[in-house]
Tab-separated table of C-alpha atoms in Angstrom:
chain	number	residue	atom	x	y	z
A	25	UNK	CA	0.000	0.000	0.000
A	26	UNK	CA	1.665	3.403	-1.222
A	27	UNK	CA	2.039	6.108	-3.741
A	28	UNK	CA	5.522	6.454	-3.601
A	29	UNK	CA	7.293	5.316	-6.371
A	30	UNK	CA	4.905	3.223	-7.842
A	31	UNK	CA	6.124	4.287	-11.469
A	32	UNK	CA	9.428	2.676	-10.464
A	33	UNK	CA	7.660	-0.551	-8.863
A	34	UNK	CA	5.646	-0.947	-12.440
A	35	UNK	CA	8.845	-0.690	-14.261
A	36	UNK	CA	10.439	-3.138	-12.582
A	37	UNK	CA	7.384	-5.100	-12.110
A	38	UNK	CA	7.759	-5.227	-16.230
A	39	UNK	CA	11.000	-6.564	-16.788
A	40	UNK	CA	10.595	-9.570	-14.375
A	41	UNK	CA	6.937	-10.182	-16.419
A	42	UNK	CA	8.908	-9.805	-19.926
A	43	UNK	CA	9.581	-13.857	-19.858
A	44	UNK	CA	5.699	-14.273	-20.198
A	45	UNK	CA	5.485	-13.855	-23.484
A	46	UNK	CA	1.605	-14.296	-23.548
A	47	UNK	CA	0.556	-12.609	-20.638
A	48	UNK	CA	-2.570	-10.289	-21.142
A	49	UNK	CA	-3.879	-10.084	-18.037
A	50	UNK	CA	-2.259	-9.298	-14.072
A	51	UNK	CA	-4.350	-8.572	-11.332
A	52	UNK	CA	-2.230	-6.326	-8.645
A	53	UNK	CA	-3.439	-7.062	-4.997
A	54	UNK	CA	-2.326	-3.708	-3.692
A	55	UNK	CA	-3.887	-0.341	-3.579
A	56	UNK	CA	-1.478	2.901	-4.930
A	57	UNK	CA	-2.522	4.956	-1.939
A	58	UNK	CA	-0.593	6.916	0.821
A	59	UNK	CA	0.233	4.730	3.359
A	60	UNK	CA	-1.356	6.306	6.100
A	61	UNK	CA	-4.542	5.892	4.479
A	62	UNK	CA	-5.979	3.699	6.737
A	63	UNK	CA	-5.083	5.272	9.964
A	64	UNK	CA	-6.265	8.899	8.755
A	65	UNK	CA	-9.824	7.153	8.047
A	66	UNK	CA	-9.845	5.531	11.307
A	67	UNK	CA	-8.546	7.832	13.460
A	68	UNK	CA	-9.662	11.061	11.951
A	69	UNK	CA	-12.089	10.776	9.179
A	70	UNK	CA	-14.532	8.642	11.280
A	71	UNK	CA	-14.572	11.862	14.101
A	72	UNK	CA	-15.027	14.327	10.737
A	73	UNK	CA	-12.102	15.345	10.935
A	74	UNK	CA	-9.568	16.212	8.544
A	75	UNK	CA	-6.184	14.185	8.554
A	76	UNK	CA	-3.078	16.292	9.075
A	77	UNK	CA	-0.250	16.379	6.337
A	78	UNK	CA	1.446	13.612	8.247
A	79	UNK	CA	-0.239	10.921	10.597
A	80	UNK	CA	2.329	9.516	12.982
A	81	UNK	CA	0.281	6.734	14.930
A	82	UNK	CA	2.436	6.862	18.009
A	83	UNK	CA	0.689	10.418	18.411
A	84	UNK	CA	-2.830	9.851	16.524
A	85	UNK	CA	-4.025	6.891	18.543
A	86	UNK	CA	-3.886	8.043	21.614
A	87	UNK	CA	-5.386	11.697	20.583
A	88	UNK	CA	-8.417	9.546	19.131
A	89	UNK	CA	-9.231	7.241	21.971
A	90	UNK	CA	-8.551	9.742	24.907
A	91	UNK	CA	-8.344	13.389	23.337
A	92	UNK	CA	-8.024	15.207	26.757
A	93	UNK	CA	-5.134	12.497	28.089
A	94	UNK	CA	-1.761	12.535	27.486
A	95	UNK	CA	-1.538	8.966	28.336
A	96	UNK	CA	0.988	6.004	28.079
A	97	UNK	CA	2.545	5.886	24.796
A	98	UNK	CA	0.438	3.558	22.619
A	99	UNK	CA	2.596	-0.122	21.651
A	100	UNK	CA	2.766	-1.658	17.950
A	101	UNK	CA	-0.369	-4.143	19.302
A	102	UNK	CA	-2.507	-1.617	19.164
A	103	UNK	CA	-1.118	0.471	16.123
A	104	UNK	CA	-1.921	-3.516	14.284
A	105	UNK	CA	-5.286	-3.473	15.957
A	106	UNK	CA	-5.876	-0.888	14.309
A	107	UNK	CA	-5.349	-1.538	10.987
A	108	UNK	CA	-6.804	-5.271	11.173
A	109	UNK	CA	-10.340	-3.486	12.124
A	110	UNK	CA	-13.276	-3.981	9.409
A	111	UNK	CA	-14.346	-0.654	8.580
A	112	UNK	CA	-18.277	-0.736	8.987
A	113	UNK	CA	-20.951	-0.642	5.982
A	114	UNK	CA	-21.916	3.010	6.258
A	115	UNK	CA	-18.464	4.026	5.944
A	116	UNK	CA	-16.840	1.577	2.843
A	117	UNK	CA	-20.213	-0.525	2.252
A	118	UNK	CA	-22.312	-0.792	-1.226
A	119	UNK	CA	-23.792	2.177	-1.002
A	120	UNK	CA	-21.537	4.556	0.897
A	121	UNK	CA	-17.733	5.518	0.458
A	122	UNK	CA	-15.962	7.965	3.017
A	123	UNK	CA	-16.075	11.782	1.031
A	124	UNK	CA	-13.020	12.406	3.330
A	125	UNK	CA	-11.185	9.796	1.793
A	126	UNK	CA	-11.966	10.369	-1.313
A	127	UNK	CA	-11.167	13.831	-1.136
A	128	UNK	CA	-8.025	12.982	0.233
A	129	UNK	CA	-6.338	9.926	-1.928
A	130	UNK	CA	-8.788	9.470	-4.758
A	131	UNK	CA	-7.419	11.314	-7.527
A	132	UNK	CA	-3.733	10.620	-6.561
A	133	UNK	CA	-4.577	7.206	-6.272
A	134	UNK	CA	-5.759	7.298	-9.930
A	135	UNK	CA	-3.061	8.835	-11.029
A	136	UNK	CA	-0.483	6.169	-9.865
A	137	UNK	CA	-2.419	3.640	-10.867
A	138	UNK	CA	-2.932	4.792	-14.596
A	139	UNK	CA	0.442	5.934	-14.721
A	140	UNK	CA	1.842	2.577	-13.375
A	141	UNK	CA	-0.742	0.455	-15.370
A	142	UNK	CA	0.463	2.602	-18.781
A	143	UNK	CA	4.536	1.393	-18.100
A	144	UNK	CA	3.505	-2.117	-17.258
A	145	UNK	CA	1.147	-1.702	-20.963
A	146	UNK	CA	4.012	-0.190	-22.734
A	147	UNK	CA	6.658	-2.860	-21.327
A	148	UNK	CA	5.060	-5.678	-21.496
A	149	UNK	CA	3.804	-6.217	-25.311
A	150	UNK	CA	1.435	-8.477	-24.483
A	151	UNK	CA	-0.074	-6.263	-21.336
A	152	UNK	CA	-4.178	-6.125	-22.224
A	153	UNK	CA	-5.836	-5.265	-18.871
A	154	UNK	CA	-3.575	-4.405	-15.527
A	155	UNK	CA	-6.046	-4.140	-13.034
A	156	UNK	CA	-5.084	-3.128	-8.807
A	157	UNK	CA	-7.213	-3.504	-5.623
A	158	UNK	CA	-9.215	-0.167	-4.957
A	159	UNK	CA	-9.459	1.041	-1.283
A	160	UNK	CA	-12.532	3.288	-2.218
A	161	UNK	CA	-14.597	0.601	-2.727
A	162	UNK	CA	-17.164	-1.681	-0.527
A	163	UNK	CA	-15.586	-3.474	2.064
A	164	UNK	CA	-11.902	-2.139	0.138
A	165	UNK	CA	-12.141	-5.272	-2.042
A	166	UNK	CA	-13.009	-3.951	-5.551
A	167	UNK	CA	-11.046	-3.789	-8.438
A	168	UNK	CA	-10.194	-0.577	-10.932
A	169	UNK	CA	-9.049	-1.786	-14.138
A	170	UNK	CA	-6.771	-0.357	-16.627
A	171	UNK	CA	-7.611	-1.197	-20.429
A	172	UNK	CA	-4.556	-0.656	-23.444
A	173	UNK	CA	-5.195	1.680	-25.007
A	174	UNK	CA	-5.906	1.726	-29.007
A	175	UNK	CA	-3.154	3.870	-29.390
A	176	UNK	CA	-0.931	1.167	-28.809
């Protein structure tokens, strides 16, 4: 899960697929989001808040469970907790996506994965459909998928 140089993961993504000569299809299980994704929904988003710039769990979690303590510095166990937590239906369900995250990470997400998806086209001849897991999406399970283009 990340943004970060996901042009650079694609391209070498493409020369280890080069050997599969036939290859038309690759479902990617990862999503091309910021890696604090996940925290800023469940720490901040779910209070309608607004994530800051930078979300360092050692100092979010405990401002979201007990925002008037200082309390004991959180451990990892909770920080994993965290993350392992189903989000519920009226927040990533059928019929309902979090605005806040899509506001924050849904066009940047986009963008990394049509720019990755493009290399991995361009590199791999055979490269039909590159398709990658898409956070904004029921339960975080769907799929966006990336088409060649007839340009080709």
């Amino acid at each position: 899960m990340s943004d970060q140089d996901s042009d650079a993961y694609a391209r070498s993504l493409s020369r280890e697929l080069l050997p599969l000569k036939f290859l038309k299809r690759l479902r990617l299980g990862l999503y091309l989001i910021s890696s604090t994704t996940v925290l800023a929904h469940r720490l901040f988003h779910r209070r309608n808040l607004p994530a800051p710039a930078v979300v360092e769990w050692h100092h979010a979690i405990p401002q979201a469970q007990n925002p008037q303590e200082g309390g004991p510095r959180p451990q990892a166990e909770q920080l994993i907790s965290l993350l392992h937590q189903k989000d519920p239906e009226n927040e990533f369900g059928p019929l309902t996506i979090c605005t806040i995250c899509i506001e924050a990470v849904g066009q940047v997400g986009k963008r990394a994965e049509a720019s990755a998806s493009a290399i991995i086209q361009e590199l791999v001849p055979s490269m039909e459909v590159v398709q990658w897991m898409d956070w904004l999406s029921s339960e975080h399970l769907g799929i966006t998928s990336y088409m060649r283009s007839l340009h080709h």
